[in-house]
Short mmCIF file of C-alpha atoms in Angstrom, two decimals:
data_model
loop_
_atom_site.label_atom_id
_atom_site.label_comp_id
_atom_site.label_asym_id
_atom_site.label_seq_id
_atom_site.Cartn_x
_atom_site.Cartn_y
_atom_site.Cartn_z
CA MET A 1 -7.20 1.97 -31.16
CA ASN A 2 -4.18 1.49 -28.92
CA LYS A 3 -5.28 1.73 -25.32
CA LYS A 4 -3.10 3.60 -22.83
CA SER A 5 -1.67 2.12 -19.63
CA HIS A 6 -2.49 3.34 -16.12
CA LYS A 7 0.71 5.39 -16.19
CA GLU A 8 -0.28 7.24 -19.36
CA ILE A 9 -3.76 8.46 -18.44
CA ALA A 10 -4.72 11.42 -16.23
CA ILE A 11 -5.48 10.46 -12.64
CA GLY A 12 -8.96 9.62 -11.42
CA GLY A 13 -10.37 9.18 -14.90
CA THR A 14 -10.10 12.91 -15.46
CA ILE A 15 -10.47 14.01 -19.07
CA ASP A 16 -7.91 16.79 -19.22
CA LYS A 17 -8.89 18.36 -22.54
CA PRO A 18 -12.25 19.35 -24.04
CA ALA A 19 -14.13 17.80 -26.99
CA THR A 20 -12.54 14.38 -26.78
CA SER A 21 -15.72 12.33 -27.09
CA LEU A 22 -15.14 11.88 -30.85
CA GLU A 23 -12.01 9.91 -29.95
CA TYR A 24 -14.14 7.44 -28.04
CA LYS A 25 -15.15 5.09 -30.84
CA THR A 26 -18.16 3.34 -29.39
CA GLY A 27 -18.66 1.43 -32.64
CA SER A 28 -16.51 -1.34 -31.13
CA TRP A 29 -19.49 -2.32 -28.96
CA LYS A 30 -21.64 -3.61 -31.85
CA ILE A 31 -22.35 -7.18 -32.81
CA PHE A 32 -24.79 -6.41 -35.68
CA HIS A 33 -24.26 -3.69 -38.25
CA PRO A 34 -26.70 -2.17 -40.78
CA GLN A 35 -26.36 -3.41 -44.36
CA ILE A 36 -28.28 -1.15 -46.73
CA ASP A 37 -29.90 -2.12 -50.01
CA PHE A 38 -29.65 1.25 -51.81
CA SER A 39 -31.73 -0.01 -54.77
CA LYS A 40 -34.83 -0.01 -52.52
CA CYS A 41 -34.00 3.17 -50.57
CA ILE A 42 -36.40 6.08 -51.22
CA ASN A 43 -34.18 8.50 -49.29
CA CYS A 44 -36.85 9.33 -46.69
CA HIS A 45 -34.17 10.00 -44.00
CA PHE A 46 -36.07 8.12 -41.25
CA CYS A 47 -32.82 6.27 -40.47
CA VAL A 48 -30.88 9.53 -40.42
CA HIS A 49 -33.18 11.13 -37.87
CA PHE A 50 -33.89 8.09 -35.70
CA CYS A 51 -30.25 7.04 -35.30
CA PRO A 52 -29.41 7.76 -31.62
CA ASP A 53 -25.71 8.13 -32.43
CA ASP A 54 -26.12 10.36 -35.50
CA CYS A 55 -24.15 7.84 -37.60
CA PHE A 56 -25.90 8.25 -40.95
CA ILE A 57 -23.87 10.39 -43.30
CA VAL A 58 -25.84 12.61 -45.70
CA LYS A 59 -24.23 13.86 -48.91
CA GLU A 60 -25.99 16.32 -51.26
CA GLY A 61 -29.32 15.66 -49.55
CA LYS A 62 -29.03 11.89 -49.84
CA MET A 63 -28.35 9.31 -47.14
CA ASN A 64 -24.93 8.07 -48.25
CA ASN A 65 -23.52 5.57 -45.74
CA VAL A 66 -23.08 4.77 -42.01
CA ASN A 67 -20.16 5.83 -39.83
CA MET A 68 -19.25 2.48 -38.30
CA ASP A 69 -16.85 4.12 -35.80
CA TYR A 70 -19.85 5.15 -33.73
CA CYS A 71 -22.69 2.80 -34.84
CA LYS A 72 -23.40 0.57 -31.81
CA GLY A 73 -25.61 -1.76 -33.84
CA CYS A 74 -28.86 -0.94 -32.06
CA GLY A 75 -30.97 -1.70 -35.14
CA ILE A 76 -33.39 1.23 -34.77
CA CYS A 77 -32.67 2.23 -38.41
CA ALA A 78 -33.74 -1.22 -39.63
CA GLN A 79 -36.93 -1.03 -37.54
CA VAL A 80 -38.02 2.39 -38.77
CA CYS A 81 -37.11 1.97 -42.45
CA PRO A 82 -40.50 2.02 -44.35
CA LYS A 83 -38.97 0.11 -47.25
CA LYS A 84 -37.21 -2.47 -45.05
CA CYS A 85 -34.04 -1.93 -47.03
CA ILE A 86 -31.77 -2.01 -43.93
CA LYS A 87 -30.81 -5.45 -42.61
CA MET A 88 -28.83 -5.98 -39.39
CA GLU A 89 -25.99 -8.41 -40.14
CA LYS A 90 -23.17 -10.04 -38.20
CA GLY A 91 -19.52 -9.91 -39.23
CA ASP A 92 -17.40 -7.06 -40.53
CA PRO A 93 -19.29 -4.16 -42.17
CA ASP A 94 -18.74 -3.84 -45.90
CA PRO A 95 -16.86 -0.58 -46.60
CA GLU A 96 -18.32 -0.61 -50.12
CA ASN A 97 -21.89 -0.38 -48.73
CA VAL A 98 -22.16 3.23 -49.92
CA ARG A 99 -24.74 4.96 -52.18
CA LYS A 100 -23.27 4.67 -55.67
CA GLU A 101 -25.45 6.85 -57.92
CA MET B 1 10.95 23.87 17.41
CA SER B 2 11.40 25.66 20.68
CA GLU B 3 8.73 25.45 23.36
CA LYS B 4 8.05 29.18 23.17
CA ASN B 5 6.38 28.61 19.82
CA LYS B 6 3.86 26.31 21.41
CA LEU B 7 0.68 27.07 23.25
CA GLU B 8 -0.63 24.61 25.79
CA LYS B 9 -4.40 24.42 26.02
CA ALA B 10 -6.97 22.26 27.75
CA LEU B 11 -8.92 20.87 24.80
CA THR B 12 -11.26 18.03 24.03
CA GLY B 13 -10.33 15.83 21.08
CA ALA B 14 -13.06 17.52 19.08
CA GLU B 15 -11.68 20.95 19.91
CA ALA B 16 -8.16 19.76 19.04
CA SER B 17 -9.54 18.73 15.65
CA ALA B 18 -11.21 22.14 15.21
CA GLU B 19 -8.00 23.95 16.26
CA ALA B 20 -6.11 22.04 13.57
CA MET B 21 -8.79 23.06 11.06
CA ARG B 22 -8.52 26.69 12.17
CA GLN B 23 -4.77 26.67 11.57
CA ILE B 24 -5.17 24.85 8.24
CA ASN B 25 -7.76 27.48 7.24
CA PRO B 26 -9.45 25.37 4.52
CA ASP B 27 -11.21 27.20 1.67
CA VAL B 28 -14.41 25.21 2.07
CA VAL B 29 -15.94 23.11 4.84
CA ALA B 30 -19.29 21.44 4.23
CA MET B 31 -20.79 20.05 7.38
CA TYR B 32 -23.67 18.23 8.96
CA PRO B 33 -23.87 17.52 12.70
CA ILE B 34 -23.85 14.04 14.21
CA THR B 35 -22.98 12.82 17.68
CA PRO B 36 -20.15 12.56 18.74
CA GLN B 37 -18.60 14.56 15.92
CA THR B 38 -20.82 17.64 16.41
CA PRO B 39 -18.41 19.54 18.71
CA ILE B 40 -15.80 19.48 15.92
CA ILE B 41 -17.96 21.38 13.45
CA GLN B 42 -19.68 23.39 16.19
CA THR B 43 -16.32 24.69 17.43
CA PHE B 44 -15.16 25.30 13.88
CA ALA B 45 -18.42 27.07 12.92
CA LYS B 46 -17.83 29.47 15.83
CA MET B 47 -14.32 30.13 14.52
CA VAL B 48 -15.82 30.96 11.12
CA ALA B 49 -18.43 33.23 12.74
CA ASP B 50 -15.70 34.95 14.75
CA GLY B 51 -13.73 35.63 11.59
CA LEU B 52 -10.73 33.54 12.68
CA VAL B 53 -10.64 31.74 9.32
CA ASP B 54 -11.47 32.58 5.71
CA THR B 55 -13.40 29.34 5.21
CA GLU B 56 -16.65 29.23 3.31
CA LEU B 57 -18.93 27.15 5.49
CA ILE B 58 -21.66 25.19 3.75
CA ARG B 59 -24.42 23.91 6.01
CA VAL B 60 -25.95 21.02 4.11
CA GLU B 61 -28.97 18.81 4.65
CA SER B 62 -27.25 15.44 5.06
CA GLU B 63 -23.86 13.75 5.16
CA HIS B 64 -24.32 12.57 1.59
CA SER B 65 -24.54 16.25 0.67
CA ALA B 66 -21.67 17.15 3.01
CA MET B 67 -19.29 14.84 1.19
CA SER B 68 -20.74 15.81 -2.20
CA ALA B 69 -20.21 19.52 -1.52
CA THR B 70 -16.72 18.85 -0.14
CA MET B 71 -15.94 16.83 -3.24
CA GLY B 72 -17.24 19.58 -5.53
CA ALA B 73 -15.21 22.19 -3.69
CA SER B 74 -12.09 20.06 -3.89
CA ALA B 75 -12.62 19.38 -7.60
CA ALA B 76 -13.07 23.10 -8.17
CA GLY B 77 -9.55 23.58 -6.85
CA SER B 78 -10.04 24.51 -3.21
CA ARG B 79 -8.77 22.92 -0.01
CA ALA B 80 -11.87 21.24 1.41
CA MET B 81 -12.55 19.46 4.68
CA THR B 82 -15.45 17.91 6.57
CA ALA B 83 -16.16 15.72 9.59
CA THR B 84 -18.60 12.98 10.48
CA ALA B 85 -19.26 9.82 12.48
CA SER B 86 -21.17 6.56 12.49
CA VAL B 87 -24.29 6.45 10.33
CA GLY B 88 -23.27 9.84 8.92
CA LEU B 89 -20.23 8.17 7.41
CA ALA B 90 -22.45 5.30 6.30
CA LEU B 91 -24.77 7.75 4.50
CA MET B 92 -21.71 9.33 2.86
CA PHE B 93 -20.38 5.99 1.69
CA GLU B 94 -21.26 6.36 -1.99
CA VAL B 95 -19.49 9.71 -2.20
CA VAL B 96 -16.61 8.62 0.06
CA ASN B 97 -15.64 6.10 -2.62
CA ALA B 98 -16.19 8.62 -5.41
CA ALA B 99 -13.88 11.17 -3.73
CA ALA B 100 -11.11 8.58 -3.64
CA GLY B 101 -11.80 7.50 -7.22
CA MET B 102 -11.60 11.10 -8.40
CA ARG B 103 -8.36 11.51 -6.39
CA LEU B 104 -9.57 14.51 -4.43
CA PRO B 105 -7.30 15.27 -1.44
CA ILE B 106 -10.05 15.92 1.11
CA THR B 107 -9.29 15.59 4.82
CA MET B 108 -12.12 14.39 7.06
CA SER B 109 -12.25 14.02 10.84
CA ILE B 110 -14.09 11.02 12.24
CA ALA B 111 -15.26 10.64 15.84
CA ASN B 112 -15.69 6.87 15.84
CA ARG B 113 -19.16 5.67 16.82
CA ALA B 114 -21.08 2.43 16.47
CA LEU B 115 -23.28 1.83 13.45
CA SER B 116 -27.02 1.20 13.84
CA SER B 117 -28.91 -0.96 14.63
CA PRO B 118 -29.58 -0.91 17.62
CA ILE B 119 -29.05 2.83 17.68
CA ASN B 120 -26.06 3.69 19.86
CA ILE B 121 -24.09 6.92 20.15
CA HIS B 122 -20.95 5.52 21.78
CA CYS B 123 -17.56 4.52 20.50
CA ASP B 124 -16.58 1.62 18.38
CA HIS B 125 -14.75 1.49 15.08
CA SER B 126 -17.41 -0.08 12.89
CA ASP B 127 -17.98 3.19 10.97
CA SER B 128 -14.43 3.82 9.74
CA MET B 129 -13.68 0.10 9.40
CA ALA B 130 -16.63 -0.15 7.00
CA CYS B 131 -14.72 2.39 4.87
CA ARG B 132 -11.33 0.71 5.03
CA ASP B 133 -11.51 -0.41 1.40
CA ALA B 134 -12.89 2.91 0.12
CA GLY B 135 -9.48 4.18 -1.01
CA TRP B 136 -8.93 6.70 1.79
CA ILE B 137 -5.79 7.08 3.88
CA GLN B 138 -6.79 6.16 7.45
CA ILE B 139 -4.97 7.47 10.51
CA TYR B 140 -6.10 6.47 14.03
CA SER B 141 -5.39 8.77 16.97
CA GLU B 142 -5.07 7.88 20.65
CA THR B 143 -5.28 11.33 22.24
CA GLY B 144 -6.34 14.91 21.53
CA GLN B 145 -2.69 15.72 20.91
CA GLU B 146 -2.47 13.03 18.25
CA VAL B 147 -5.76 14.17 16.71
CA TYR B 148 -4.31 17.67 16.30
CA GLU B 149 -1.00 16.52 14.82
CA ASN B 150 -2.45 13.73 12.65
CA THR B 151 -4.89 16.22 11.09
CA LEU B 152 -2.00 18.46 10.05
CA LEU B 153 -0.11 15.46 8.69
CA ALA B 154 -3.17 14.14 6.85
CA VAL B 155 -3.69 17.37 4.89
CA ARG B 156 -0.09 17.41 3.67
CA LEU B 157 -0.08 13.69 2.86
CA ALA B 158 -3.42 13.82 1.02
CA GLU B 159 -2.32 16.80 -1.08
CA HIS B 160 1.13 15.39 -1.90
CA PRO B 161 1.41 15.59 -5.72
CA GLN B 162 2.21 11.88 -6.03
CA VAL B 163 -0.49 10.83 -3.55
CA GLN B 164 -3.65 12.86 -4.27
CA LEU B 165 -5.86 10.72 -2.08
CA PRO B 166 -8.41 11.69 0.55
CA ALA B 167 -7.56 11.05 4.19
CA MET B 168 -9.62 10.43 7.30
CA VAL B 169 -8.34 11.03 10.81
CA MET B 170 -10.02 8.99 13.52
CA GLN B 171 -10.52 9.65 17.20
CA ASP B 172 -12.61 7.63 19.62
CA GLY B 173 -16.09 9.11 20.00
CA PHE B 174 -16.67 10.57 23.48
CA VAL B 175 -13.57 8.85 24.94
CA THR B 176 -11.31 11.24 23.00
CA SER B 177 -13.71 13.65 21.31
CA HIS B 178 -15.32 14.84 24.56
CA CYS B 179 -12.48 14.35 27.06
CA LEU B 180 -10.51 17.38 28.13
CA THR B 181 -6.75 16.88 27.97
CA LYS B 182 -3.67 19.04 27.64
CA VAL B 183 -2.90 19.72 23.98
CA LYS B 184 0.20 21.56 22.78
CA LEU B 185 -0.59 23.65 19.73
CA CYS B 186 2.07 25.00 17.40
CA ASN B 187 2.18 28.66 16.54
CA ASP B 188 -0.36 29.59 13.82
CA GLU B 189 2.31 30.92 11.46
CA VAL B 190 4.45 27.82 11.89
CA VAL B 191 1.51 25.60 10.93
CA LYS B 192 0.60 27.88 8.04
CA ASN B 193 4.12 27.46 6.65
CA PHE B 194 4.01 23.70 7.17
CA ILE B 195 0.63 23.30 5.46
CA GLY B 196 1.50 25.65 2.59
CA GLU B 197 -0.64 26.65 -0.32
CA PHE B 198 -2.93 24.09 -1.97
CA LYS B 199 -1.81 23.62 -5.56
CA PRO B 200 -4.18 21.28 -7.37
CA GLN B 201 -2.81 19.80 -10.60
CA LEU B 202 -6.19 19.99 -12.33
CA LYS B 203 -9.17 22.05 -11.26
CA LEU B 204 -12.68 22.43 -12.62
CA LEU B 205 -12.68 26.21 -12.24
CA ASP B 206 -9.64 26.73 -14.47
CA LEU B 207 -11.50 28.13 -17.48
CA ASN B 208 -8.35 28.21 -19.60
CA LYS B 209 -7.96 24.47 -19.25
CA PRO B 210 -11.38 22.83 -19.29
CA ILE B 211 -11.51 19.35 -17.78
CA CYS B 212 -14.10 16.70 -17.06
CA ILE B 213 -13.91 14.78 -13.80
CA GLY B 214 -15.61 11.58 -12.74
CA PRO B 215 -16.68 10.48 -16.23
CA LEU B 216 -17.94 7.07 -17.28
CA GLU B 217 -15.22 4.46 -17.64
CA LEU B 218 -16.19 0.96 -18.62
CA PHE B 219 -14.20 -2.23 -19.14
CA ASP B 220 -11.59 -0.36 -21.19
CA TYR B 221 -10.21 2.12 -18.62
CA PHE B 222 -11.87 1.60 -15.20
CA PHE B 223 -9.29 -1.00 -14.16
CA GLU B 224 -6.38 1.33 -15.06
CA THR B 225 -7.88 4.12 -12.95
CA LYS B 226 -8.14 1.74 -9.99
CA LYS B 227 -4.51 0.66 -10.52
CA GLN B 228 -3.50 4.31 -10.21
CA GLN B 229 -5.19 4.36 -6.80
CA VAL B 230 -3.27 1.25 -5.79
CA ASP B 231 0.02 2.90 -6.76
CA ALA B 232 -0.92 6.16 -5.02
CA MET B 233 -1.54 4.21 -1.80
CA LYS B 234 1.94 2.69 -2.09
CA THR B 235 3.39 6.18 -2.47
CA ALA B 236 1.28 7.39 0.47
CA LYS B 237 2.95 4.77 2.64
CA SER B 238 6.46 6.11 2.06
CA GLU B 239 5.42 9.77 1.91
CA TYR B 240 3.68 9.38 5.29
CA LEU B 241 7.14 9.03 6.84
CA ASN B 242 8.56 11.98 4.85
CA VAL B 243 5.69 14.31 5.72
CA GLY B 244 6.00 13.04 9.28
CA LYS B 245 9.67 14.03 9.39
CA GLU B 246 8.74 17.54 8.30
CA LEU B 247 6.01 17.72 10.93
CA SER B 248 8.54 16.52 13.54
CA LYS B 249 10.50 19.70 12.93
CA ILE B 250 7.63 21.82 14.21
CA THR B 251 6.13 19.55 16.86
CA GLY B 252 9.19 17.68 18.14
CA ASN B 253 7.20 14.42 18.02
CA GLU B 254 7.81 11.39 15.82
CA TYR B 255 5.38 10.03 13.22
CA LYS B 256 5.72 6.32 12.70
CA TYR B 257 3.38 3.75 11.20
CA PHE B 258 2.65 2.54 14.72
CA GLU B 259 3.67 3.10 18.30
CA ALA B 260 5.73 0.20 19.63
CA TYR B 261 5.57 0.41 23.41
CA ASN B 262 7.98 -1.87 25.27
CA ILE B 263 7.89 -4.54 22.60
CA GLU B 264 11.61 -5.13 21.83
CA ASP B 265 11.93 -7.90 24.44
CA ALA B 266 8.24 -8.56 24.99
CA ASP B 267 6.97 -12.14 25.11
CA ALA B 268 3.33 -11.05 25.07
CA ILE B 269 2.01 -8.17 23.00
CA ILE B 270 -1.43 -6.58 22.75
CA VAL B 271 -2.30 -4.86 19.47
CA VAL B 272 -5.02 -2.23 19.72
CA LEU B 273 -6.04 1.03 18.04
CA SER B 274 -6.75 4.51 19.40
CA SER B 275 -7.65 5.45 23.00
CA THR B 276 -7.59 1.92 24.45
CA ALA B 277 -3.84 1.91 23.75
CA GLY B 278 -3.51 4.43 26.61
CA THR B 279 -5.14 2.00 29.03
CA VAL B 280 -2.91 -0.82 27.79
CA LYS B 281 0.21 1.33 28.34
CA GLU B 282 -0.74 1.76 32.01
CA VAL B 283 -1.10 -2.00 32.39
CA VAL B 284 2.20 -2.58 30.58
CA ASP B 285 3.94 -0.15 32.97
CA GLU B 286 2.49 -1.90 36.03
CA MET B 287 3.28 -5.41 34.80
CA ARG B 288 6.80 -4.40 33.73
CA LYS B 289 7.41 -3.35 37.36
CA ASP B 290 6.64 -6.96 38.29
CA GLY B 291 9.15 -8.16 35.70
CA LYS B 292 6.52 -9.33 33.17
CA LYS B 293 7.69 -8.96 29.57
CA VAL B 294 4.62 -7.37 28.06
CA GLY B 295 4.22 -4.73 25.38
CA LEU B 296 1.82 -2.83 23.16
CA LEU B 297 1.61 -2.22 19.43
CA LYS B 298 -0.68 0.65 18.50
CA PRO B 299 -1.13 0.90 14.73
CA ILE B 300 -1.60 4.52 13.64
CA LEU B 301 -1.55 4.33 9.85
CA PHE B 302 -4.19 1.71 9.02
CA ARG B 303 -4.55 2.50 5.28
CA PRO B 304 -2.13 2.01 3.65
CA PHE B 305 -1.30 -0.82 6.08
CA PRO B 306 2.42 -1.32 6.90
CA TYR B 307 2.54 -5.14 6.68
CA GLU B 308 6.33 -5.62 6.47
CA GLU B 309 7.07 -3.16 9.27
CA VAL B 310 4.46 -4.71 11.56
CA ALA B 311 5.90 -8.17 10.90
CA MET B 312 9.40 -6.86 11.71
CA VAL B 313 8.41 -5.72 15.20
CA LEU B 314 6.04 -8.55 16.05
CA HIS B 315 7.80 -11.66 14.81
CA ASN B 316 9.94 -12.10 17.93
CA ALA B 317 6.95 -12.17 20.26
CA LYS B 318 5.69 -15.49 21.59
CA GLU B 319 2.06 -14.53 22.03
CA ILE B 320 -0.03 -11.77 20.51
CA ALA B 321 -3.58 -10.69 21.29
CA VAL B 322 -5.31 -8.37 18.83
CA LEU B 323 -8.18 -6.30 20.18
CA ASP B 324 -10.74 -5.20 17.61
CA ARG B 325 -13.33 -2.55 18.43
CA SER B 326 -15.50 -3.61 15.51
CA GLU B 327 -16.86 -6.91 14.29
CA SER B 328 -16.64 -8.23 10.76
CA PHE B 329 -19.64 -10.51 11.00
CA GLY B 330 -18.80 -13.97 9.78
CA ALA B 331 -15.11 -13.15 9.38
CA ASN B 332 -12.04 -12.13 11.37
CA GLY B 333 -11.91 -8.74 13.08
CA PRO B 334 -10.41 -6.13 10.72
CA LEU B 335 -7.26 -5.43 12.76
CA TYR B 336 -6.74 -9.12 13.64
CA GLY B 337 -6.96 -10.01 9.97
CA GLU B 338 -4.24 -7.51 9.04
CA ILE B 339 -1.90 -8.54 11.86
CA LYS B 340 -2.24 -12.23 11.06
CA ASN B 341 -1.76 -11.46 7.38
CA ALA B 342 1.42 -9.49 8.19
CA LEU B 343 2.87 -12.40 10.17
CA TYR B 344 2.23 -15.16 7.63
CA ASP B 345 5.57 -14.54 5.90
CA SER B 346 7.58 -14.43 9.14
CA GLN B 347 9.64 -17.49 10.07
CA SER B 348 8.46 -17.67 13.68
CA ARG B 349 4.74 -17.06 13.12
CA PRO B 350 3.77 -16.35 16.74
CA ARG B 351 0.31 -17.31 17.88
CA VAL B 352 -2.18 -14.50 17.33
CA GLN B 353 -5.47 -14.50 19.19
CA SER B 354 -8.49 -12.42 18.26
CA LEU B 355 -10.54 -10.49 20.80
CA ILE B 356 -13.49 -8.19 20.30
CA TYR B 357 -14.10 -5.41 22.81
CA GLY B 358 -15.90 -2.15 23.39
CA LEU B 359 -18.76 -2.47 20.89
CA GLY B 360 -21.22 0.39 21.32
CA GLY B 361 -19.01 1.96 23.99
CA ARG B 362 -18.81 -1.09 26.32
CA GLU B 363 -16.11 -0.30 28.87
CA ILE B 364 -12.77 -2.07 28.95
CA PHE B 365 -10.84 -1.94 32.21
CA LYS B 366 -7.22 -2.36 33.22
CA THR B 367 -8.24 -5.60 34.94
CA ASP B 368 -9.55 -6.95 31.59
CA ILE B 369 -6.27 -6.13 29.89
CA LYS B 370 -4.18 -7.59 32.71
CA LYS B 371 -6.22 -10.81 32.49
CA ILE B 372 -5.43 -11.04 28.75
CA PHE B 373 -1.71 -10.49 29.37
CA ASP B 374 -1.69 -13.06 32.22
CA GLN B 375 -3.35 -15.68 30.02
CA ILE B 376 -1.15 -15.18 26.97
CA LEU B 377 2.03 -15.00 29.09
CA ASP B 378 1.10 -18.51 30.26
CA GLY B 379 0.61 -19.55 26.63
CA LYS B 380 -3.08 -20.20 27.21
CA GLU B 381 -5.99 -19.73 24.94
CA ILE B 382 -7.90 -16.63 26.02
CA THR B 383 -11.17 -17.70 27.57
CA GLU B 384 -13.14 -14.46 27.14
CA LYS B 385 -13.02 -13.60 23.45
CA TYR B 386 -15.75 -10.94 23.63
CA ILE B 387 -14.47 -8.82 26.49
CA GLY B 388 -17.17 -7.95 29.00
CA CYS B 389 -19.96 -9.48 26.90
CA ARG B 390 -22.45 -11.48 28.94
#
């Protein structure tokens, strides 16, 4: 995301329009990202509900993938997963790490 | 402005401050009493009770709350003012910085008083000097008359669309705040026209345009927001003169960065803030009669500080003594530091000596000032660097 200069932002840090928090992509903070082994996933949704940033995307009742724009890499999903099918890994997240079936 | 539009009154500095507030008629004043500022809000509270102003007065439980409520009122879109002194300002400190960071054009009167400990109710400048880096415009006043006029100027300067910074107007606690002097007040209507309507660019209570103020900003935008404050201070420096010119039209007085008293040909100059400048002027007058080339520089606008302009008027002097009424423990006095800083780029670089005086209200006499002038006229190092300290 291109960051604005001091001349382009509202004064005093004021946010001059509502509902802008989605534009603040906190995913840039992370060092580790969740890598999911979908073959072991039993679709219990623990990760979905425990994620503090609501990053797990659910499609047709199934956990589908993670929105890396907002995932800060906290690792709570990996901790709570009963099947240990989420591993926290360094490097760029794999965009293909999506439920296939 | 003709004299008929002016009313001469015997007022204390505190009352002069309250009279200015009455004419400004702020929407909200949040206040908490503290010596020697109390007569400002006490006089103003009576004006509110008497129905002379439309102000909503909020009596809060501490100075931290006073500044918080003032900040909230200002953010909501109203013209908000307050007053404090000493440890009251110290208690406010967190919110003082926040008000500047949020760019809220609050005007606050300060009756300068020493900071604890030991507890002391008398004048020195350690309270406002502790806030000199808080991002507020700082204007120091010598007399009740200056308090009145500087308060009017401060409101206009703070609210200037390209400035949008809070401003504090200082007067010496007790020396000015409690001393009765003749103060010429402008006609109420004339001041009302000068002050004008407060038109905030963004306000919290505009429901058609929801905003969020004072949010979290981390390493990605905090620095940019601070840079805006830096630029606004630069604008405040030039706009101070422009607002001053407008104020001149109604008061007939001039508003410069500093008062330069007999310094054009002066060999020896004393630099001092606020009420002590009056004492120095008397000494200058007496010594000038004896043919001694002495002068006074009284800085008025301390933040933003006019470095180039100060250097322009001081660089021809041979000897300068800077009198600070506050100590920066382990470092140079705040005013001395600025003056020396201003002169570094000048070719002549006159000698500048640092003196501390008047802490906790310790008296300074004409004889003390004459002794300083006598020593620096002879090119000597001043022997007594802490004036009147045993």
